[in-house]
Short mmCIF file of C-alpha atoms in Angstrom, two decimals:
data_model
loop_
_atom_site.label_atom_id
_atom_site.label_comp_id
_atom_site.label_asym_id
_atom_site.label_seq_id
_atom_site.Cartn_x
_atom_site.Cartn_y
_atom_site.Cartn_z
CA MET A 11 82.93 96.93 73.76
CA SER A 12 82.55 96.69 69.98
CA ASN A 13 80.30 99.23 68.31
CA THR A 14 79.49 97.16 65.28
CA GLY A 15 75.92 96.46 66.31
CA VAL A 16 72.92 97.32 64.20
CA SER A 17 72.15 100.32 66.42
CA SER A 18 75.31 102.09 65.23
CA PRO A 19 74.77 103.67 61.79
CA GLY A 20 77.34 103.80 59.05
CA THR A 21 78.93 101.51 56.50
CA LEU A 22 81.87 99.15 56.57
CA ALA A 23 84.01 101.32 54.29
CA GLN A 24 83.53 104.28 56.61
CA ARG A 25 85.00 102.20 59.42
CA LEU A 26 87.77 100.55 57.41
CA VAL A 27 89.17 103.73 55.85
CA PRO A 28 90.45 105.91 58.68
CA ALA A 29 89.99 109.67 58.40
CA ARG A 30 93.66 110.47 58.93
CA GLY A 31 96.07 112.79 57.16
CA ALA A 32 94.79 113.80 53.74
CA LEU A 33 91.85 111.43 54.21
CA GLN A 34 90.43 113.79 56.83
CA ARG A 35 89.19 115.84 53.90
CA PRO A 36 85.82 114.39 52.85
CA PHE A 37 86.42 115.28 49.20
CA VAL A 38 89.66 113.29 49.11
CA ARG A 39 88.36 110.36 51.13
CA ASP A 40 85.07 110.09 49.27
CA GLY A 41 86.80 110.55 45.92
CA LEU A 42 89.22 107.70 46.58
CA LEU A 43 86.41 105.40 47.72
CA VAL A 44 84.33 106.17 44.64
CA LEU A 45 87.29 105.69 42.31
CA ALA A 46 88.22 102.40 43.98
CA GLY A 47 84.61 101.25 43.72
CA SER A 48 84.44 102.06 40.02
CA LEU A 49 87.62 100.08 39.41
CA LEU A 50 86.13 97.14 41.31
CA MET A 51 83.02 97.38 39.13
CA ALA A 52 85.17 97.32 36.00
CA LEU A 53 86.90 94.17 37.27
CA THR A 54 83.65 92.37 38.12
CA ALA A 55 82.30 93.26 34.66
CA GLN A 56 85.10 91.29 33.04
CA ILE A 57 83.60 88.13 34.53
CA SER A 58 81.28 87.72 31.56
CA ILE A 59 79.74 84.60 30.04
CA PRO A 60 77.72 85.20 26.86
CA LEU A 61 74.64 83.08 26.29
CA PRO A 62 73.52 82.07 22.77
CA PHE A 63 69.80 82.66 23.35
CA THR A 64 69.90 86.16 24.87
CA PRO A 65 71.78 89.45 24.42
CA VAL A 66 72.20 89.57 28.21
CA PRO A 67 75.42 87.88 29.41
CA ILE A 68 76.07 86.40 32.83
CA THR A 69 78.45 88.85 34.55
CA GLY A 70 79.88 89.67 37.95
CA GLN A 71 78.40 93.18 37.77
CA THR A 72 75.42 92.38 39.97
CA PHE A 73 77.72 91.19 42.73
CA GLY A 74 79.76 94.37 42.33
CA VAL A 75 76.72 96.63 42.60
CA LEU A 76 75.40 94.91 45.73
CA LEU A 77 78.78 94.78 47.42
CA ILE A 78 79.77 98.37 46.61
CA GLY A 79 76.38 99.75 47.58
CA ALA A 80 76.58 98.06 50.96
CA LEU A 81 80.22 99.05 51.50
CA LEU A 82 79.89 102.71 50.56
CA GLY A 83 76.32 103.65 51.45
CA PRO A 84 73.64 105.31 49.32
CA ARG A 85 75.41 108.50 48.24
CA LEU A 86 78.87 107.12 47.49
CA GLY A 87 77.42 103.88 46.13
CA ALA A 88 75.29 105.75 43.60
CA LEU A 89 78.17 108.09 42.74
CA THR A 90 80.41 105.09 42.15
CA MET A 91 77.96 103.65 39.65
CA LEU A 92 77.58 107.01 37.92
CA LEU A 93 81.38 107.26 37.62
CA TYR A 94 81.45 103.72 36.27
CA LEU A 95 78.88 104.64 33.61
CA ALA A 96 80.81 107.83 32.84
CA GLN A 97 83.96 105.79 32.28
CA GLY A 98 82.06 103.70 29.74
CA LEU A 99 80.77 106.87 28.08
CA MET A 100 84.36 108.10 27.79
CA GLY A 101 85.12 104.99 25.76
CA LEU A 102 86.92 103.00 28.43
CA PRO A 103 86.42 99.20 28.17
CA VAL A 104 84.82 98.87 31.61
CA PHE A 105 81.56 97.14 30.69
CA ALA A 106 80.98 93.40 30.34
CA GLY A 107 83.35 91.70 27.96
CA GLY A 108 85.66 94.73 27.77
CA ARG A 109 83.09 96.87 26.00
CA SER A 110 82.54 100.60 26.31
CA ALA A 111 79.30 102.55 26.01
CA TRP A 112 79.90 102.95 22.29
CA THR A 113 80.64 99.32 21.44
CA PRO A 114 78.00 97.95 19.04
CA SER A 115 75.25 96.04 20.82
CA SER A 116 73.38 92.98 19.59
CA ILE A 117 71.31 95.35 17.42
CA PRO A 118 73.42 96.52 14.45
CA GLY A 119 74.13 100.24 14.55
CA ILE A 120 72.99 100.63 18.17
CA PRO A 121 75.67 101.19 20.85
CA VAL A 122 75.61 99.37 24.18
CA ILE A 123 74.52 102.47 26.13
CA ILE A 124 71.13 102.49 24.40
CA GLY A 125 71.06 98.85 23.34
CA PRO A 126 68.89 96.02 24.68
CA THR A 127 70.94 95.60 27.87
CA ALA A 128 71.22 99.30 28.76
CA GLY A 129 68.45 99.01 31.35
CA TYR A 130 70.71 96.90 33.53
CA LEU A 131 73.41 99.57 33.38
CA PHE A 132 70.97 102.35 34.25
CA SER A 133 69.67 100.33 37.20
CA PHE A 134 73.07 100.18 38.90
CA PRO A 135 73.01 103.62 40.62
CA ILE A 136 69.47 103.01 41.89
CA ALA A 137 70.20 99.52 43.18
CA ALA A 138 73.45 100.66 44.84
CA ALA A 139 71.64 103.57 46.52
CA VAL A 140 68.87 101.33 47.88
CA VAL A 141 71.25 98.65 49.16
CA GLY A 142 73.52 101.37 50.54
CA ALA A 143 70.64 103.05 52.39
CA LEU A 144 69.74 99.75 54.05
CA ALA A 145 73.38 99.03 54.87
CA HIS A 146 73.71 102.49 56.42
CA ARG A 147 70.90 101.44 58.78
CA GLY A 148 72.75 98.26 59.74
CA TRP A 149 71.09 95.74 57.45
CA ASP A 150 74.49 94.51 56.26
CA ARG A 151 75.62 93.42 59.72
CA ARG A 152 73.51 90.28 60.02
CA VAL A 153 72.94 87.64 57.35
CA ARG A 154 69.20 87.60 58.08
CA THR A 155 68.92 91.29 57.17
CA ALA A 156 71.68 91.41 54.55
CA LEU A 157 69.88 88.79 52.45
CA PRO A 158 66.65 90.80 51.92
CA ALA A 159 68.69 93.94 51.23
CA MET A 160 70.67 92.16 48.51
CA ILE A 161 67.53 90.52 47.12
CA LEU A 162 65.84 93.92 46.85
CA GLY A 163 68.84 95.37 45.02
CA ASN A 164 68.87 92.42 42.64
CA ILE A 165 65.14 92.78 41.95
CA ILE A 166 65.70 96.42 40.99
CA ILE A 167 68.41 95.42 38.51
CA LEU A 168 66.35 92.63 36.97
CA ALA A 169 63.16 94.70 36.83
CA LEU A 170 64.70 97.74 35.14
CA GLY A 171 66.74 95.55 32.82
CA PHE A 172 63.63 93.62 31.82
CA LEU A 173 61.52 96.76 31.29
CA TRP A 174 64.18 98.35 29.08
CA LEU A 175 64.55 95.15 27.05
CA ALA A 176 60.77 94.93 26.68
CA GLY A 177 60.67 98.53 25.47
CA ALA A 178 63.49 97.94 22.99
CA THR A 179 61.77 94.79 21.71
CA ALA A 180 58.47 96.62 21.25
CA LEU A 181 60.25 99.45 19.43
CA PHE A 182 62.05 97.24 16.94
CA ARG A 183 59.55 94.39 16.57
CA GLY A 184 56.26 96.13 17.27
CA SER A 185 55.16 93.55 19.86
CA VAL A 186 56.39 91.94 23.07
CA ASP A 187 56.19 88.30 24.13
CA VAL A 188 56.49 88.71 27.91
CA LEU A 189 57.10 85.03 28.58
CA ALA A 190 59.82 84.84 25.94
CA LEU A 191 61.50 87.93 27.40
CA LEU A 192 61.36 86.47 30.89
CA ASN A 193 63.10 83.38 29.54
CA MET A 194 65.74 85.62 27.95
CA ALA A 195 66.32 88.32 30.55
CA VAL A 196 65.31 87.03 33.97
CA LEU A 197 64.82 83.31 34.51
CA PRO A 198 68.22 82.06 33.22
CA PHE A 199 70.02 84.40 35.62
CA LEU A 200 68.20 83.55 38.84
CA PRO A 201 70.48 80.65 39.90
CA GLY A 202 73.63 82.73 39.36
CA ASP A 203 72.05 85.75 41.03
CA ALA A 204 71.16 83.62 44.03
CA ILE A 205 74.83 82.69 44.41
CA LYS A 206 75.95 86.33 44.06
CA ILE A 207 73.32 87.48 46.56
CA LEU A 208 74.43 84.84 49.06
CA LEU A 209 78.10 85.74 48.65
CA ALA A 210 77.39 89.44 49.19
CA ALA A 211 75.10 88.70 52.14
CA LEU A 212 77.84 86.62 53.77
CA ALA A 213 80.74 88.94 52.94
CA LEU A 214 79.39 92.06 54.63
CA PRO A 215 78.44 90.52 58.00
CA GLY A 216 81.74 88.64 57.91
CA GLY A 217 83.58 91.91 57.45
CA TRP A 218 81.75 93.47 60.39
CA GLN A 219 82.51 90.47 62.60
CA LEU A 220 86.19 90.64 61.68
CA LEU A 221 86.21 94.36 62.42
CA GLY A 222 84.57 93.72 65.78
CA MET A 223 87.22 91.16 66.66
CA LEU A 224 89.95 93.65 65.78
CA ASP A 225 88.27 96.36 67.88
CA GLN A 226 88.27 94.07 70.91
CA ARG A 227 92.03 93.50 70.78
#
């Protein structure tokens, strides 16, 4: 009988990567998963579409955060995002559009890591940890529970990104037009985010179903 039901805790990556040979060592196994996750994040970040009316581009990063958080769980998901940010801080071109943390942002003289879009980057470990915690409890095994988990993770990213952008706007302009910022940093991205949320919410349960079919053979 398959043990992929919601009552069985754990994440899909824990089931897919067997603890055999050198992978029996948690440090090796976890390290490889985190490194692989950071590379996946770097790849999703290269899906980047700049918009003329906002410093925030459309990217595949949100999908990467949701997927990796659910695959790896709260601890490894958050560590993956921290490694991803560290790679950017080391000057590697892993952020959207092949930028690093020190690439100039839309504000002259201000690097990306503290620029208007930095709030989205800082939200990634938190969102991955939250989605990962829910996935660890089995929320990623059914579409009806995967959807709210992904939506919650996306809300965290949008909320922290918006708050950082609002703070940066207030700092440099002295005032904040909340409606204008919503039109710049939140509303244009909702249709694309809905697609990414749906894809992630379908991919994880699909992976569990495939794993269950393989277990039954």
